[in-house]
């Protein structure tokens, strides 16, 4: 049994309106070790071609992550059931040096499950000509299977120096540069879920019991409860908080599983909850 979802207003909590970002790609001997100023990188994620099929129907639900170092700086929308997706999404990223690559990673969205990796590439910004729009084609690869053909991603990019502006001023101005980039980092509320207990769950093991745990998913956010061994009436008493980014709310997908060592876990059941922002 799941406790009701509680929404906490985020109006009195601090927002992260912008982030300092380090981007780069391959190398360029002409770029000094310490760049004199800031850069602005405007990216248009255009489309993918011949992407890898990860679903049983021979298709995928791809989306793209852009990362610098270990930080995610932008995430695209999901294009359902398409190996040749068209995004045409724009992002504005702030750069304070050109020493780290911009990584592009593509995933297949799996509702209630772990998303499947579809390939990655990186862009060397130091190879770009400043102030000039550049069309970029990136070949996706899997480091574990380098010979696999995973398709391509097409981008348009412009790298612009901002040498005459201080970092503080540039960061303030960056709040207005891209609505999509800003929305990807600002949350509008918190969905708080308390997982209390399960009752009369289905027995999935030969001993007439299960080792149940619960997965929660809201958009790209995921949580997993602890595993309760050998019981059909587990007591969890755990709480999970999700950030609510969409203005109209979202859908929480809740699935119960039986943990099986050495093989695929057994699916017990699913519950889907619609969350409306501002509802009691």
CSV table of C-alpha atoms in Angstrom, one decimal:
chain,number,residue,atom,x,y,z
A,1,UNK,CA,0.0,0.0,0.0
A,2,UNK,CA,1.4,3.4,-1.0
A,3,UNK,CA,0.9,6.6,0.9
A,4,UNK,CA,-0.6,9.5,-1.1
A,5,UNK,CA,1.8,11.7,-3.0
A,6,UNK,CA,2.4,15.1,-1.3
A,7,UNK,CA,3.4,18.2,-3.3
A,8,UNK,CA,5.7,20.7,-1.6
A,9,UNK,CA,5.9,24.1,-3.1
A,10,UNK,CA,9.4,25.1,-4.2
A,11,UNK,CA,8.7,28.8,-4.2
A,12,UNK,CA,10.6,29.5,-1.0
A,13,UNK,CA,13.6,27.4,-2.0
A,14,UNK,CA,16.6,28.6,-4.0
A,15,UNK,CA,16.6,28.0,-7.7
A,16,UNK,CA,19.7,27.2,-9.7
A,17,UNK,CA,19.2,29.6,-12.6
A,18,UNK,CA,22.5,29.0,-14.4
A,19,UNK,CA,25.6,26.9,-14.3
A,20,UNK,CA,29.2,27.5,-15.2
A,21,UNK,CA,30.2,24.9,-17.7
A,22,UNK,CA,33.3,23.5,-19.2
A,23,UNK,CA,33.0,22.3,-22.8
A,24,UNK,CA,35.4,21.2,-25.4
A,25,UNK,CA,36.0,18.5,-28.0
A,26,UNK,CA,39.2,17.3,-29.6
A,27,UNK,CA,42.4,19.3,-29.1
A,28,UNK,CA,43.8,22.4,-30.7
A,29,UNK,CA,47.4,23.6,-30.2
A,30,UNK,CA,46.3,27.2,-30.8
A,31,UNK,CA,44.1,27.3,-27.6
A,32,UNK,CA,46.1,28.5,-24.6
A,33,UNK,CA,46.2,26.6,-21.4
A,34,UNK,CA,44.2,29.4,-19.7
A,35,UNK,CA,41.6,31.0,-22.0
A,36,UNK,CA,41.2,34.8,-21.6
A,37,UNK,CA,37.4,34.9,-21.3
A,38,UNK,CA,34.1,33.1,-21.4
A,39,UNK,CA,32.5,31.3,-24.4
A,40,UNK,CA,29.0,30.8,-25.4
A,41,UNK,CA,28.1,27.5,-27.2
A,42,UNK,CA,24.8,27.4,-29.0
A,43,UNK,CA,23.7,23.9,-30.0
A,44,UNK,CA,20.9,22.8,-32.2
A,45,UNK,CA,20.3,19.1,-31.9
A,46,UNK,CA,18.8,18.3,-35.3
A,47,UNK,CA,18.2,14.6,-35.8
A,48,UNK,CA,19.5,11.1,-35.6
A,49,UNK,CA,19.9,8.6,-38.4
A,50,UNK,CA,19.9,4.8,-38.4
A,51,UNK,CA,20.0,4.6,-34.6
A,52,UNK,CA,20.2,1.2,-32.8
A,53,UNK,CA,17.0,-0.7,-32.1
A,54,UNK,CA,16.7,-1.6,-28.5
A,55,UNK,CA,13.1,-2.6,-28.1
A,56,UNK,CA,11.4,-5.9,-29.1
A,57,UNK,CA,9.5,-4.2,-31.9
A,58,UNK,CA,12.7,-3.4,-33.7
A,59,UNK,CA,12.7,0.3,-32.8
A,60,UNK,CA,13.7,2.6,-29.9
A,61,UNK,CA,12.5,5.7,-28.0
A,62,UNK,CA,15.7,7.8,-28.2
A,63,UNK,CA,16.8,10.9,-26.2
A,64,UNK,CA,20.2,12.6,-26.0
A,65,UNK,CA,22.2,13.7,-23.0
A,66,UNK,CA,24.9,16.3,-23.3
A,67,UNK,CA,27.6,16.1,-20.5
A,68,UNK,CA,30.8,18.0,-19.7
A,69,UNK,CA,33.0,16.1,-17.2
A,70,UNK,CA,30.5,14.4,-15.0
A,71,UNK,CA,27.8,17.1,-15.2
A,72,UNK,CA,24.8,16.8,-17.4
A,73,UNK,CA,24.2,20.2,-19.1
A,74,UNK,CA,21.3,19.4,-21.4
A,75,UNK,CA,18.8,16.6,-22.1
A,76,UNK,CA,16.6,16.4,-25.1
A,77,UNK,CA,13.0,15.3,-25.3
A,78,UNK,CA,12.1,11.6,-26.0
A,79,UNK,CA,11.1,10.7,-29.6
A,80,UNK,CA,9.0,7.5,-29.4
A,81,UNK,CA,9.4,4.5,-31.7
A,82,UNK,CA,11.8,6.1,-34.2
A,83,UNK,CA,15.3,5.2,-35.3
A,84,UNK,CA,15.5,8.4,-37.4
A,85,UNK,CA,14.3,10.9,-34.8
A,86,UNK,CA,14.0,14.7,-35.5
A,87,UNK,CA,14.5,16.9,-32.5
A,88,UNK,CA,15.3,20.4,-33.7
A,89,UNK,CA,16.0,21.4,-30.1
A,90,UNK,CA,18.2,24.3,-29.1
A,91,UNK,CA,20.5,24.7,-26.0
A,92,UNK,CA,22.8,27.5,-24.9
A,93,UNK,CA,25.8,26.4,-22.8
A,94,UNK,CA,28.3,28.6,-21.1
A,95,UNK,CA,32.0,27.7,-21.3
A,96,UNK,CA,34.9,29.0,-19.3
A,97,UNK,CA,37.7,27.1,-21.0
A,98,UNK,CA,38.2,24.7,-23.9
A,99,UNK,CA,40.0,21.8,-22.2
A,100,UNK,CA,37.2,19.2,-21.7
A,101,UNK,CA,35.1,17.5,-24.4
A,102,UNK,CA,31.4,17.8,-24.8
A,103,UNK,CA,30.0,14.3,-24.6
A,104,UNK,CA,26.9,13.2,-26.4
A,105,UNK,CA,25.2,10.0,-25.1
A,106,UNK,CA,22.0,8.5,-26.6
A,107,UNK,CA,19.6,6.3,-24.6
A,108,UNK,CA,16.5,4.4,-25.3
A,109,UNK,CA,13.7,5.3,-22.8
A,110,UNK,CA,12.2,2.3,-21.1
A,111,UNK,CA,9.1,3.0,-19.1
A,112,UNK,CA,9.6,1.6,-15.6
A,113,UNK,CA,13.0,0.0,-16.5
A,114,UNK,CA,16.6,1.0,-16.8
A,115,UNK,CA,17.2,3.0,-20.1
A,116,UNK,CA,19.3,1.2,-22.7
A,117,UNK,CA,22.5,2.8,-23.9
A,118,UNK,CA,22.5,3.5,-27.7
A,119,UNK,CA,25.9,4.9,-28.2
A,120,UNK,CA,28.1,8.0,-27.5
A,121,UNK,CA,30.4,10.5,-29.2
A,122,UNK,CA,32.3,13.6,-28.2
A,123,UNK,CA,32.8,17.0,-29.8
A,124,UNK,CA,36.1,18.9,-29.7
A,125,UNK,CA,35.1,22.6,-29.5
A,126,UNK,CA,38.7,23.7,-29.9
A,127,UNK,CA,38.5,22.6,-33.5
A,128,UNK,CA,35.6,24.9,-34.2
A,129,UNK,CA,36.0,28.2,-36.0
A,130,UNK,CA,34.8,31.0,-33.7
A,131,UNK,CA,31.6,32.9,-34.6
A,132,UNK,CA,30.8,30.6,-37.5
A,133,UNK,CA,27.8,28.2,-37.7
A,134,UNK,CA,29.1,24.6,-38.2
A,135,UNK,CA,27.2,21.5,-39.1
A,136,UNK,CA,28.5,18.5,-37.2
A,137,UNK,CA,28.0,14.8,-37.8
A,138,UNK,CA,28.9,12.5,-34.9
A,139,UNK,CA,29.2,8.7,-35.3
A,140,UNK,CA,27.9,6.9,-32.3
A,141,UNK,CA,30.0,4.2,-30.7
A,142,UNK,CA,29.8,1.7,-27.8
A,143,UNK,CA,33.2,1.4,-26.1
A,144,UNK,CA,32.5,-2.2,-25.3
A,145,UNK,CA,31.5,-3.1,-29.0
A,146,UNK,CA,33.6,-0.7,-31.1
A,147,UNK,CA,32.7,-2.5,-34.4
A,148,UNK,CA,28.9,-2.1,-34.0
A,149,UNK,CA,27.2,0.4,-36.3
A,150,UNK,CA,25.0,2.6,-34.0
A,151,UNK,CA,24.1,5.4,-36.4
A,152,UNK,CA,24.8,9.1,-36.3
A,153,UNK,CA,23.7,12.3,-34.6
A,154,UNK,CA,23.6,15.6,-36.5
A,155,UNK,CA,24.1,19.0,-34.8
A,156,UNK,CA,24.5,22.6,-35.6
A,157,UNK,CA,26.9,24.6,-33.3
A,158,UNK,CA,28.2,28.1,-32.9
A,159,UNK,CA,31.1,28.9,-30.5
A,160,UNK,CA,31.3,32.6,-29.6
A,161,UNK,CA,33.9,34.2,-27.4
A,162,UNK,CA,32.8,36.6,-24.6
A,163,UNK,CA,36.2,38.1,-23.7
A,164,UNK,CA,34.8,41.6,-22.9
A,165,UNK,CA,32.4,40.4,-20.2
A,166,UNK,CA,33.1,39.4,-16.6
A,167,UNK,CA,32.1,36.0,-15.5
A,168,UNK,CA,29.6,37.3,-13.0
A,169,UNK,CA,27.9,39.5,-15.6
A,170,UNK,CA,27.9,36.7,-18.2
A,171,UNK,CA,26.3,34.3,-15.8
A,172,UNK,CA,23.5,36.7,-15.0
A,173,UNK,CA,22.9,37.2,-18.7
A,174,UNK,CA,22.9,33.5,-19.3
A,175,UNK,CA,19.6,33.1,-17.4
A,176,UNK,CA,17.8,34.7,-20.4
A,177,UNK,CA,19.7,32.8,-23.2
A,178,UNK,CA,17.6,29.6,-23.4
A,179,UNK,CA,14.2,28.8,-22.0
A,180,UNK,CA,14.8,25.1,-22.7
A,181,UNK,CA,18.1,25.1,-20.9
A,182,UNK,CA,16.7,27.0,-17.9
A,183,UNK,CA,13.7,24.7,-17.6
A,184,UNK,CA,15.9,21.7,-17.6
A,185,UNK,CA,17.5,22.9,-14.3
A,186,UNK,CA,14.6,24.6,-12.5
A,187,UNK,CA,12.0,22.5,-10.6
A,188,UNK,CA,8.6,23.8,-9.7
A,189,UNK,CA,7.7,21.5,-6.8
A,190,UNK,CA,8.5,18.3,-5.0
A,191,UNK,CA,6.6,15.0,-5.1
A,192,UNK,CA,7.2,13.2,-1.8
A,193,UNK,CA,6.3,9.5,-1.7
A,194,UNK,CA,6.3,7.4,1.4
A,195,UNK,CA,6.4,3.6,0.7
A,196,UNK,CA,4.9,2.0,3.8
A,197,UNK,CA,4.2,-1.7,3.2
A,198,UNK,CA,3.0,-4.4,0.8
A,199,UNK,CA,0.2,-6.8,1.5
A,200,UNK,CA,-0.5,-10.2,0.0
A,201,UNK,CA,2.0,-9.9,-2.8
A,202,UNK,CA,2.3,-12.6,-5.4
A,203,UNK,CA,4.7,-15.4,-4.7
A,204,UNK,CA,7.4,-15.6,-7.4
A,205,UNK,CA,9.8,-18.1,-5.8
A,206,UNK,CA,9.6,-21.9,-5.5
A,207,UNK,CA,9.4,-21.5,-1.7
A,208,UNK,CA,6.0,-19.7,-2.0
A,209,UNK,CA,7.6,-16.4,-1.1
A,210,UNK,CA,9.2,-13.4,-2.9
A,211,UNK,CA,12.1,-10.9,-2.2
A,212,UNK,CA,10.2,-7.8,-3.2
A,213,UNK,CA,11.4,-4.3,-3.9
A,214,UNK,CA,9.8,-1.3,-5.6
A,215,UNK,CA,11.0,1.0,-8.4
A,216,UNK,CA,9.7,4.6,-8.8
A,217,UNK,CA,10.1,6.7,-11.9
A,218,UNK,CA,9.0,10.3,-12.7
A,219,UNK,CA,10.4,11.4,-16.1
A,220,UNK,CA,14.1,10.7,-15.9
A,221,UNK,CA,14.3,10.5,-12.1
A,222,UNK,CA,14.4,7.1,-10.6
A,223,UNK,CA,14.4,5.5,-7.1
A,224,UNK,CA,14.6,2.0,-5.9
A,225,UNK,CA,13.6,0.7,-2.5
A,226,UNK,CA,15.5,-1.8,-0.4
A,227,UNK,CA,14.9,-5.5,-0.9
A,228,UNK,CA,12.8,-7.3,1.7
A,229,UNK,CA,13.8,-11.0,1.6
A,230,UNK,CA,11.4,-13.9,1.8
A,231,UNK,CA,8.1,-12.2,2.5
A,232,UNK,CA,4.7,-11.4,0.8
A,233,UNK,CA,4.0,-8.7,3.4
A,234,UNK,CA,7.0,-6.4,3.3
A,235,UNK,CA,7.5,-3.4,5.6
A,236,UNK,CA,9.5,-0.7,4.0
A,237,UNK,CA,8.9,2.7,5.7
A,238,UNK,CA,10.9,4.6,3.1
A,239,UNK,CA,10.5,8.1,1.6
A,240,UNK,CA,11.5,9.3,-1.8
A,241,UNK,CA,11.4,12.9,-3.1
A,242,UNK,CA,11.1,13.8,-6.8
A,243,UNK,CA,11.6,17.2,-8.4
A,244,UNK,CA,8.7,18.2,-10.5
A,245,UNK,CA,9.9,20.1,-13.6
A,246,UNK,CA,6.8,20.2,-15.8
A,247,UNK,CA,4.2,22.9,-15.3
A,248,UNK,CA,1.3,20.6,-15.6
A,249,UNK,CA,2.6,17.7,-13.5
A,250,UNK,CA,3.7,14.3,-14.5
A,251,UNK,CA,3.2,10.5,-14.3
A,252,UNK,CA,4.8,8.4,-11.6
A,253,UNK,CA,5.4,4.8,-12.7
A,254,UNK,CA,5.6,2.4,-9.7
A,255,UNK,CA,6.6,-1.2,-10.3
A,256,UNK,CA,7.2,-4.1,-7.9
A,257,UNK,CA,9.8,-6.7,-8.5
A,258,UNK,CA,11.1,-10.0,-7.0
A,259,UNK,CA,14.9,-10.0,-6.6
A,260,UNK,CA,16.5,-13.2,-8.1
A,261,UNK,CA,20.2,-13.7,-7.7
A,262,UNK,CA,21.9,-14.7,-10.9
A,263,UNK,CA,19.0,-14.2,-13.3
A,264,UNK,CA,16.5,-11.5,-14.4
A,265,UNK,CA,14.3,-10.2,-11.6
A,266,UNK,CA,10.6,-11.2,-11.7
A,267,UNK,CA,8.0,-8.6,-12.4
A,268,UNK,CA,5.2,-8.5,-9.8
A,269,UNK,CA,3.0,-5.6,-10.8
A,270,UNK,CA,2.6,-2.0,-11.7
A,271,UNK,CA,0.8,1.1,-10.6
A,272,UNK,CA,0.7,4.4,-12.5
A,273,UNK,CA,-0.1,7.7,-10.6
A,274,UNK,CA,-0.9,11.0,-12.3
A,275,UNK,CA,0.5,14.0,-10.4
A,276,UNK,CA,-1.0,17.4,-11.1
A,277,UNK,CA,1.1,20.4,-9.9
A,278,UNK,CA,-0.8,22.5,-7.3
A,279,UNK,CA,-3.3,19.7,-6.5
A,280,UNK,CA,-3.7,18.9,-2.8
